[in-house]
XYZ file of C-alpha atoms in Angstrom:
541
model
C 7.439 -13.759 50.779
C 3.950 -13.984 48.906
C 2.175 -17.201 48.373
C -1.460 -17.321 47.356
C -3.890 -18.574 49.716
C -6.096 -21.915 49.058
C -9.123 -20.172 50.303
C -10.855 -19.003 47.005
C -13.662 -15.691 46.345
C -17.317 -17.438 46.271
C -18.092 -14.790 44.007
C -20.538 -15.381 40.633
C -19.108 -16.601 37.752
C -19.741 -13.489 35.711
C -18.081 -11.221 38.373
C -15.181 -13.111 38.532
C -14.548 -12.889 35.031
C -14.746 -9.130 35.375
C -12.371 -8.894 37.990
C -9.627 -11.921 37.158
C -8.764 -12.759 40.283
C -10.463 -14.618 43.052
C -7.945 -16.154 45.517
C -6.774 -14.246 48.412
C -2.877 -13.428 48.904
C -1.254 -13.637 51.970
C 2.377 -11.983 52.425
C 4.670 -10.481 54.995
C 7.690 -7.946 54.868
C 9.536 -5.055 55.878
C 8.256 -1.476 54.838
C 8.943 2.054 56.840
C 6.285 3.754 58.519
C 6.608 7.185 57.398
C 5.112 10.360 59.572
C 4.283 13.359 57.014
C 4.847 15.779 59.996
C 8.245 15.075 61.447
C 9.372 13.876 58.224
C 11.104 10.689 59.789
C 10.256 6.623 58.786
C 11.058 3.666 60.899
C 10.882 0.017 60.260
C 7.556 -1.897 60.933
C 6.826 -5.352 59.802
C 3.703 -6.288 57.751
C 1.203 -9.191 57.397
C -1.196 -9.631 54.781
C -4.212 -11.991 55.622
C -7.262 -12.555 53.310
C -9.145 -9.824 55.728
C -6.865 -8.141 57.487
C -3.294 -5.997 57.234
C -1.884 -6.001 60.207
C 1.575 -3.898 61.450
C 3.509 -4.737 63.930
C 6.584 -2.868 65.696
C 9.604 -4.368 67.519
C 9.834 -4.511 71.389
C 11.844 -5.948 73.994
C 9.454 -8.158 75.955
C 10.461 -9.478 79.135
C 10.510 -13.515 78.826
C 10.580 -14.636 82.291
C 11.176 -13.599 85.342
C 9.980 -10.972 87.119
C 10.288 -6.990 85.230
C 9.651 -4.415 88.233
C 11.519 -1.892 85.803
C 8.322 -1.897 83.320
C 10.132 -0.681 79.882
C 13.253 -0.040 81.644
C 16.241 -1.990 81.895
C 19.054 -1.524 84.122
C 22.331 -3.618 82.928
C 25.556 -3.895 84.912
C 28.379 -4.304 81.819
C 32.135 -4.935 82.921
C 34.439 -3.266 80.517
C 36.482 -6.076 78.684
C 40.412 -5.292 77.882
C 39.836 -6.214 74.352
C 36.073 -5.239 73.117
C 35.517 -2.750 75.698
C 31.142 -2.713 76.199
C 30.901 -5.084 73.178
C 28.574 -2.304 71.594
C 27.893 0.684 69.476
C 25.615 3.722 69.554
C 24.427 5.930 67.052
C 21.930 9.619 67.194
C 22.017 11.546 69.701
C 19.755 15.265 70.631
C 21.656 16.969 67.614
C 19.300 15.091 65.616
C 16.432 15.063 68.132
C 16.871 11.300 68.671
C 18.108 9.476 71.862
C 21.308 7.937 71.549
C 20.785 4.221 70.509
C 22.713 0.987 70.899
C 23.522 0.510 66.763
C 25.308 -2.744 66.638
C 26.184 -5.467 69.563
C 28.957 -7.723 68.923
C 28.782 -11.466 69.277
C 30.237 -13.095 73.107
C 31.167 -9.955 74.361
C 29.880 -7.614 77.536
C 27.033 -6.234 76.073
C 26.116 -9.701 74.296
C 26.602 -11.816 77.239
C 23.965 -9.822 79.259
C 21.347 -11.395 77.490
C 19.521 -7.579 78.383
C 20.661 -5.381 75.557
C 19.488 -5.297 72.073
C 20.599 -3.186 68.811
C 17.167 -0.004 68.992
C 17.592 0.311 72.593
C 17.833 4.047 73.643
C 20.258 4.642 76.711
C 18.693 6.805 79.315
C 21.619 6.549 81.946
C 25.026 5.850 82.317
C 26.223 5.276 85.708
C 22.699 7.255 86.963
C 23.473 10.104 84.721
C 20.677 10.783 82.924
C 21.562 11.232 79.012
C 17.965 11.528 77.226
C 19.076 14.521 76.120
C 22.758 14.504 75.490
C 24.422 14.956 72.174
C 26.215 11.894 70.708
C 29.669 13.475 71.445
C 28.528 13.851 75.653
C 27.554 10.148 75.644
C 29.940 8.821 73.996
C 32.459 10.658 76.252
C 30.726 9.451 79.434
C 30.931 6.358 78.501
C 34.730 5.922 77.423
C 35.226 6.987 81.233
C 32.732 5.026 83.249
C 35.205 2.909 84.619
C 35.768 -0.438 84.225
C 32.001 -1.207 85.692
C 29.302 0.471 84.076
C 25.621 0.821 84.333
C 23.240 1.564 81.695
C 19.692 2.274 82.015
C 17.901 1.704 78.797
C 14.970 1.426 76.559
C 13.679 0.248 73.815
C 13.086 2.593 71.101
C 9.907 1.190 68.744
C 10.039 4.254 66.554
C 14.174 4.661 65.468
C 14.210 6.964 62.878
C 15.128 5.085 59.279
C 17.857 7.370 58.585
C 19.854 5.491 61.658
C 19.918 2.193 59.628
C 19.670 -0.038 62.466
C 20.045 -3.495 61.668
C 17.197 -5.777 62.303
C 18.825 -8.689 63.307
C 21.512 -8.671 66.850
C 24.188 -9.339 67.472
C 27.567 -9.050 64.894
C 30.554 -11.044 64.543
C 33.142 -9.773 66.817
C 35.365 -9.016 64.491
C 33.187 -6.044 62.627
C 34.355 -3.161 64.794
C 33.404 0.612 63.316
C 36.187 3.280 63.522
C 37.113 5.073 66.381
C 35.658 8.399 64.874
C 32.464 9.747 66.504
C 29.843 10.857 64.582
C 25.559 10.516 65.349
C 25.373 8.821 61.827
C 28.321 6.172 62.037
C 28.552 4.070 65.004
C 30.959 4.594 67.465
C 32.296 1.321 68.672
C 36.324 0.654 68.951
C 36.954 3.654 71.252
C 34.145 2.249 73.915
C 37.040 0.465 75.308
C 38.166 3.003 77.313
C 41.188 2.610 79.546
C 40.572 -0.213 81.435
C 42.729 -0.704 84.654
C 42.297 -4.755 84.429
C 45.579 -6.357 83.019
C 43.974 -9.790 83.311
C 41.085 -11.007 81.380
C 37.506 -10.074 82.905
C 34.851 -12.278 83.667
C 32.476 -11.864 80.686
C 29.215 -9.873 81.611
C 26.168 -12.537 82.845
C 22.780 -12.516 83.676
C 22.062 -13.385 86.684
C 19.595 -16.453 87.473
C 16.806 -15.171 88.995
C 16.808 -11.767 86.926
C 14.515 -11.318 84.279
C 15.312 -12.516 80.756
C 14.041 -10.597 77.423
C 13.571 -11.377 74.042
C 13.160 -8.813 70.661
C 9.749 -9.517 69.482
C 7.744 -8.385 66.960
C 4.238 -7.458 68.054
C 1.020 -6.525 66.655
C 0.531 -2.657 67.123
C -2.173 -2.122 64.853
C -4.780 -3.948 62.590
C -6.927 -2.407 59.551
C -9.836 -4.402 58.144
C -9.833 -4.903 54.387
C -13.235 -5.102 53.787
C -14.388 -2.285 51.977
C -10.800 -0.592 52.501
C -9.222 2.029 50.138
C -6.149 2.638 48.875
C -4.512 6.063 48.160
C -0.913 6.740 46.502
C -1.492 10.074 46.317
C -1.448 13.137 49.117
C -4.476 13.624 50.792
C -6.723 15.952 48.463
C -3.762 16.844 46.093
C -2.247 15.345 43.180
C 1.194 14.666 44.025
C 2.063 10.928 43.918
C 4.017 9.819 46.848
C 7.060 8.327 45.590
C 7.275 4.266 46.406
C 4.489 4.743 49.104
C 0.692 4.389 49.940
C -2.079 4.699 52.831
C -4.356 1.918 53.477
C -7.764 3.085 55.280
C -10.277 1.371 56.534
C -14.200 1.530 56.362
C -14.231 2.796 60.157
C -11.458 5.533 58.858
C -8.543 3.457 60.330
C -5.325 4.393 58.766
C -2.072 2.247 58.164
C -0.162 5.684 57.779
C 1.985 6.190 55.602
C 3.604 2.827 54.410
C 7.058 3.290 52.299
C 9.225 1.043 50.094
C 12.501 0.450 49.544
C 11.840 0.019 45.995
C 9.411 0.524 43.099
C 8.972 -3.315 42.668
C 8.277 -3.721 46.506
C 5.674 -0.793 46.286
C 4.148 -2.326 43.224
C 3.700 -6.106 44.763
C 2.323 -5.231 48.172
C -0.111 -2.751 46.054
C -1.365 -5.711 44.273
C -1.511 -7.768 46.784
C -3.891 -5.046 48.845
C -5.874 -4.333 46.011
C -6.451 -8.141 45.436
C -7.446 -8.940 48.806
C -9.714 -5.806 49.032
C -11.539 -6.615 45.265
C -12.177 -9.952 46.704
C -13.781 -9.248 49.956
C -15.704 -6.163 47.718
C -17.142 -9.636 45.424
C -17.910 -11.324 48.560
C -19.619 -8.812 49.993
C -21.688 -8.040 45.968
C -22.753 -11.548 46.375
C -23.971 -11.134 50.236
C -26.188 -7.798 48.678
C -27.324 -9.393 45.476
C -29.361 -12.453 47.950
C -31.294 -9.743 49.246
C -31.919 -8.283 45.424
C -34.404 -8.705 42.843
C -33.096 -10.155 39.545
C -33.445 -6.935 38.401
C -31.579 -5.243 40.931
C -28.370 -7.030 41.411
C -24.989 -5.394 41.940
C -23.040 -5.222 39.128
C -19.263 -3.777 40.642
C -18.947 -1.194 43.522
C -15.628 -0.037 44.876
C -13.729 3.639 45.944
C -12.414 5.942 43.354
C -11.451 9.120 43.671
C -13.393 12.151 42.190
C -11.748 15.480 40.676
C -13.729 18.192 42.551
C -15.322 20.490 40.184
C -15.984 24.111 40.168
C -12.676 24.478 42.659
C -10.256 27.112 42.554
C -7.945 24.055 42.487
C -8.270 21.608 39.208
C -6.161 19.119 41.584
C -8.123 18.862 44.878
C -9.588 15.028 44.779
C -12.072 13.884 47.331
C -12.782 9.910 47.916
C -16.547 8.565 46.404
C -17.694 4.877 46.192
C -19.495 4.353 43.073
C -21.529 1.365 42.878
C -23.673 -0.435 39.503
C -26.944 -1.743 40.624
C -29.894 -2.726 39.056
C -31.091 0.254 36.347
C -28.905 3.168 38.166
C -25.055 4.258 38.549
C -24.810 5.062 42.148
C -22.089 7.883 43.826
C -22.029 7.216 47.495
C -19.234 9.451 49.578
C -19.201 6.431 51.867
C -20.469 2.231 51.160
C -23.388 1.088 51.174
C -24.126 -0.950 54.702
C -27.374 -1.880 54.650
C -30.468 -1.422 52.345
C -31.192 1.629 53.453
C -28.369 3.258 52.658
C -29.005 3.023 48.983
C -31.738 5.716 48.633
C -29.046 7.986 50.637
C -26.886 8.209 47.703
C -25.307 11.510 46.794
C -26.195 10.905 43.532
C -28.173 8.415 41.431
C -28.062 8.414 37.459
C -30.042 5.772 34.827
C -27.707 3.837 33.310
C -29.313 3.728 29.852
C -28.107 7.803 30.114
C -24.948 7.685 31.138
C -21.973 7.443 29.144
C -18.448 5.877 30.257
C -15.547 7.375 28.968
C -11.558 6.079 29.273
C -8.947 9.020 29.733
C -5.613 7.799 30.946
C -4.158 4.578 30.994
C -0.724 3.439 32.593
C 2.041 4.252 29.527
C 5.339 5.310 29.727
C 5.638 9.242 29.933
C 7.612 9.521 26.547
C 4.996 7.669 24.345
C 1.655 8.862 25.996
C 1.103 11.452 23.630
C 1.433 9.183 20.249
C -0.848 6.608 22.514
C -3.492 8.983 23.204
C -3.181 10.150 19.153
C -3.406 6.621 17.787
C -6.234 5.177 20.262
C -7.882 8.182 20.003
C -8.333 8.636 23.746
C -10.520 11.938 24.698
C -7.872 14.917 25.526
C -10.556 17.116 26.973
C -8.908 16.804 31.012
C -5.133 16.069 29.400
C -3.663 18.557 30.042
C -5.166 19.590 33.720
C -4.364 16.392 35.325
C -1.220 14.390 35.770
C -2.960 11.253 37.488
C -2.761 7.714 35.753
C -5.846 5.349 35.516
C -8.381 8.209 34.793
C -12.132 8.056 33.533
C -15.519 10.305 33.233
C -18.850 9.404 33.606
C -21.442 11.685 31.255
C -24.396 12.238 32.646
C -27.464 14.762 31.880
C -27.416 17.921 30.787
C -23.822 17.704 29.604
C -22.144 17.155 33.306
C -19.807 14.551 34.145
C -17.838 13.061 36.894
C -14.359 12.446 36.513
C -12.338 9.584 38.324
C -9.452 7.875 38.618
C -8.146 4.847 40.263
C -5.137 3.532 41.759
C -4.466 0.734 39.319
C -4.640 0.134 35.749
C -6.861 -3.248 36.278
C -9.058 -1.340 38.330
C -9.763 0.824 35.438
C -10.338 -2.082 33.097
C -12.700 -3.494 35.531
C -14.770 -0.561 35.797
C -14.833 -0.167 32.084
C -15.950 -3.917 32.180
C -18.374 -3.273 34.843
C -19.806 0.437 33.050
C -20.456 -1.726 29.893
C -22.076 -5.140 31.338
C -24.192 -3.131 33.325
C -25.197 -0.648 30.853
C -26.371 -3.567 28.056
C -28.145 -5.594 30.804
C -30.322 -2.359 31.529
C -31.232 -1.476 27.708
C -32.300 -4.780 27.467
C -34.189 -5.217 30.275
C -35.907 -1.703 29.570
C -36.544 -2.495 26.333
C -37.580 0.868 25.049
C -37.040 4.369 26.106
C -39.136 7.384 25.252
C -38.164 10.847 25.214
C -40.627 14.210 24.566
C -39.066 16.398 21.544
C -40.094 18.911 19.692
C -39.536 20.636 16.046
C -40.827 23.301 14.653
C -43.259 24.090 17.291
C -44.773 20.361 17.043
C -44.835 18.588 19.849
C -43.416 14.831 19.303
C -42.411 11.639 21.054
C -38.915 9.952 20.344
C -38.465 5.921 20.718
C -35.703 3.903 20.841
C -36.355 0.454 20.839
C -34.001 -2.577 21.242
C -36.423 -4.673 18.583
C -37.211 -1.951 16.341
C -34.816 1.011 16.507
C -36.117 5.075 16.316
C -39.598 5.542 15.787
C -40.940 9.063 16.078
C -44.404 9.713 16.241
C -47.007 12.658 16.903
C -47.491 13.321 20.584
C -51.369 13.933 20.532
C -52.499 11.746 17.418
C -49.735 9.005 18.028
C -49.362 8.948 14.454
C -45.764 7.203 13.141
C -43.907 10.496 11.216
C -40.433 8.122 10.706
C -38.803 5.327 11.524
C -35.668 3.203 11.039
C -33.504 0.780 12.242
C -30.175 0.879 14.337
C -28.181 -0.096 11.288
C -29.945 2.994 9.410
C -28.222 5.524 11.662
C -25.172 6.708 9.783
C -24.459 9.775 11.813
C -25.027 12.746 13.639
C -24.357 16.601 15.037
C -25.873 18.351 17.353
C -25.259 22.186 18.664
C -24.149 21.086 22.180
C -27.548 22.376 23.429
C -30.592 21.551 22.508
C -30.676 20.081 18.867
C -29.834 16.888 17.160
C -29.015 16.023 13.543
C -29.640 12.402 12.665
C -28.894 10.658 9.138
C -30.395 7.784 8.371
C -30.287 6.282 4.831
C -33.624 5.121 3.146
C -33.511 1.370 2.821
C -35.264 1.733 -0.673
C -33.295 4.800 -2.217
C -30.457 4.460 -0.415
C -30.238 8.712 -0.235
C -29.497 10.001 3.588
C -32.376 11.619 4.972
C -31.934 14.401 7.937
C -34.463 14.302 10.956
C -33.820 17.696 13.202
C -35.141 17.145 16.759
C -34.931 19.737 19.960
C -34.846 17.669 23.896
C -34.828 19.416 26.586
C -31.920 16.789 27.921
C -29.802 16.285 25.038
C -27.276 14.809 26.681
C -29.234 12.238 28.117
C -30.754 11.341 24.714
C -27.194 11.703 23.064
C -26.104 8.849 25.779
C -29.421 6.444 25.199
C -28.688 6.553 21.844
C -25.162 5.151 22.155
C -26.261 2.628 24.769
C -28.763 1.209 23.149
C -26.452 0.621 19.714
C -23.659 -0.593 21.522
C -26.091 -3.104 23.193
C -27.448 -4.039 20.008
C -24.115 -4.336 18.695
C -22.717 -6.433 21.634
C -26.022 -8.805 21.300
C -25.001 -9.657 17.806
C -21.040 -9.476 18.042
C -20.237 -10.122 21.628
C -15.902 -10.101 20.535
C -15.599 -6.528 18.511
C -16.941 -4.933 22.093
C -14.582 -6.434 23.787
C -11.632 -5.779 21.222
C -13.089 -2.181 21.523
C -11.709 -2.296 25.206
C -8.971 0.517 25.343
C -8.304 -0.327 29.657
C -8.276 -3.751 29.114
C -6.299 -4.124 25.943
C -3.382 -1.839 27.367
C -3.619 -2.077 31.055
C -3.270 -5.799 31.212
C -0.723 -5.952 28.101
C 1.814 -3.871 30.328
């Protein structure tokens, strides 16, 4: 059940457009823990609070009373001429479980205990230990126990899924299984045994001043949101667990391996997580930005993964948290916690010089390749990478970083993020100026946010050209060093070429697009954001 929470994100206006969201969720369900290494799930229940996801496991508590037998119970059952035990068992060591009381049936023996629940693992019958007996030995030692039989159990919080024990205790009396045993099936009818009582039997009772129990669930385990990530994928690889996800925690605290029944529950407990985690990530933006300049506020942060490059491996992915502040694009490999930390970045790139590029977007598989033909989206990492929700970052000197996130309105945020961070820079710079060269002259490139490209003389400061934004009418370069620009001549209309060498072309080629797509978004705020190729398809589906 999911119902959204009154508490609402304090966040700034202008974030929480970017992110459109700012309540909390709060939920609570049934998923299977899964463990990677024995390959078996079993049923936990979780709750989703604004700040925390907590899991809990079932236990048998004891109630009241005193319990000397700590997780053990010891229940005396008298064998009833029609229902035998009342109960049902399924596993057993063939399958390197314990055998495990599968189904109890309503006001009989095993019911009327008030001691017994469906997950508990019998350890003895009669003081024969069975911890390790096959499902075939148990079931035979119980079927001749006698009329009065003991059984030593206890619960068992981790029952392997593939047992398909029913939550809820006890059945209608009337739902017997088969008298065939098998580890899989329960094995129920044939319990009865041959009793030697002709005459009813007293039904099984707990005694008054015994202990009483109750099947609980408790709180094994709880992982803080803030600052949390998400992963869908195995750890370092790029194969998508199917219906499934880990949630970790700042302090590395892991969920484990969470799995769903079904695509749709996978999909709403993802949101959900990712909501409650973007919120907490705006409340804690607005918490920095009080101790920030005007000039230096946070923008977005949040955890992406990063495509390692220069690998043998094109797949292996590592976890970074990139953050926007102030003039620089920030790649942390953990947050941000205090002031400090922000000079301790791994790396730190002007904004003006970087450029933001989307590469995958969530599409079905059979039209991605028309998509990516008609929207033009760059094909350069296509075919290397099978992950969803992907985008670079171009920095100098013709690197990049390439990402990718778990959702698709993650990506549109970031793209959001990239280009209200980006504009806000170039026009609180102003101008940029970059040393250049041709033909052994030294010279000084400008671009200005006022006037456009101005190129002048670097030792007489003399003006040799210069035009507008709107004069620009297009370019090449040799992927090196040089750069053709056309510009046409306001008064003869003819397109004039101006060669230039940079040492970082790259980081020029970037400033350059910046700086016109902040122009452009200063006088036509709506074709930017019609240009938006995340948010135009990623919310749309």
């Amino acid at each position: 059940m999911k119902s959204a929470s009154l508490h609402a994100s304090s966040g700034t206006s202008s974030l929480a457009a970017i992110f459109c969201f700012s309540s909390y969720l709060t939920k609570t369900g049934i998923a299977l823990l899964y463990d990677e290494i024995s390959e078996n799930a079993y049923e936990i229940r979780l709750k989703l609070s604004k700040e925390v996801l907590t899991i809990q496991k079932q236990d048998v508590i004891c109630v009241s009373g005193s319990d000397h037998s700590a997780n053990h119970r010891t229940v005396k059952l008298r064998r009833q001429p029609v229902g035998g035990l009342g109960l049902s068992i399924k596993g057993g060591a063939e399958h390197k479980v314990p055998v495990v009381i599968s189904k109890i049936f309503k006001d009989q023996a095993a019911d009327q205990s008030g001691m017994l629940f469906i997950g508990d693992a019998v350890m003895q019958v009669n003081g024969i230990n069975v911890e390790n007996s096959t499902h075939e030995e148990v079931v035979h030692l119980l079927r001749n126990a006698g009329d009065e039989v003991t059984i030593t159990v206890q619960y068992l919080r981790e029952a392997p899924s593939f047992l398909k024990l029913p939550l809820d205790s006890p059945e209608p009396s009337s739902d017997h299984s088969s008298g065939a045993s098998s580890p899989l099936f329960d094995s129920g009818l044939h319990l009865n045994g041959n009793s030697t009582n002709t005459a009813p039997s007293s039904p099984s009772s707990p005694i008054a001043n015994e202990p009483k129990y109750e099947k609980r669930w408790l709180d094994t385990l709880s992982v803080p949101l803030s600052m949390a990530r998400i992963s869908r994928y195995k750890a370092g690889t790029n194969k998508l667990r199917s219906n499934a996800f880990e949630v970790l925690a700042l302090d590395g605290v892991s969920t484990g391996i969470l799995q769903y029944c079904t695509t749709q529950e996978s999909v709403d407990w993802l949101k959900a997580l990712s909501t409650n985690i973007n919120d907490l990530t705006l409340q804690n933006i607005k918490l920095a930005n009080k101790c920030c300049s005007p000039s230096e506020q946070v923008i977005h942060m949040g955890w992406v993964n990063e495509r390692l490059q220069g690998t043998d491996s094109p797949q292996l992915y590592k976890f970074k948290f990139l953050a926007l502040k102030g003039s620089s694009f920030y790649v942390f490999s953990s947050p941000p916690v205090s002031t400090l930390d922000w000079v301790r970045a791994e790396k730190i790139y002007n904004l003006c010089e970087v450029l933001f590029k989307v590469h995958k977007l969530w599409l079905n598989d059979d039209c991605w390749l028309q998509a990516n033909l008609y929207l033009g989206i760059h094909q350069d990492y296509e075919l290397e990478d099978q992950r969803p929700y992907c985008f670079s970052v171009v920095v100098g000197h013709g690197k990049s970083h390439y990402f990718n996130v778990e959702l698709g309105s993650e990506l549109a945020v970031w793209e959001k993020s990239f280009q209200k961070a980006i504009f806000l820079e170039v026009q609180r710079t102003g101008s940029k100026t970059y040393t250049c060269s041709w033909q052994g002259e030294s010279l000084c490139f400008t671009l200005d946010f006022a006037l456009g490209f101005t190129c002048f003389d670097n030792k007489t400061k003399n003006v040799i050209w210069k035009f507008k934004f709107s004069q620009l009418k297009g370019s090449s370069d040799d992927g090196k060093t040089r750069v053709k620009l056309l510009f046409q001549n306001s008064e003869t209309k003819q397109i004039e070429t101006k060669e230039l060498e940079f040492q970082d072309l790259t980081a020029v080629l970037n400033c350059i697009h910046s700086f016109i797509a902040a122009k452009v978004a200063s006088l036509d705020p709506l074709f930017i954001e019609s240009q938006s190729i995340a948010r135009k398809f990623t919310y749309n589906n």
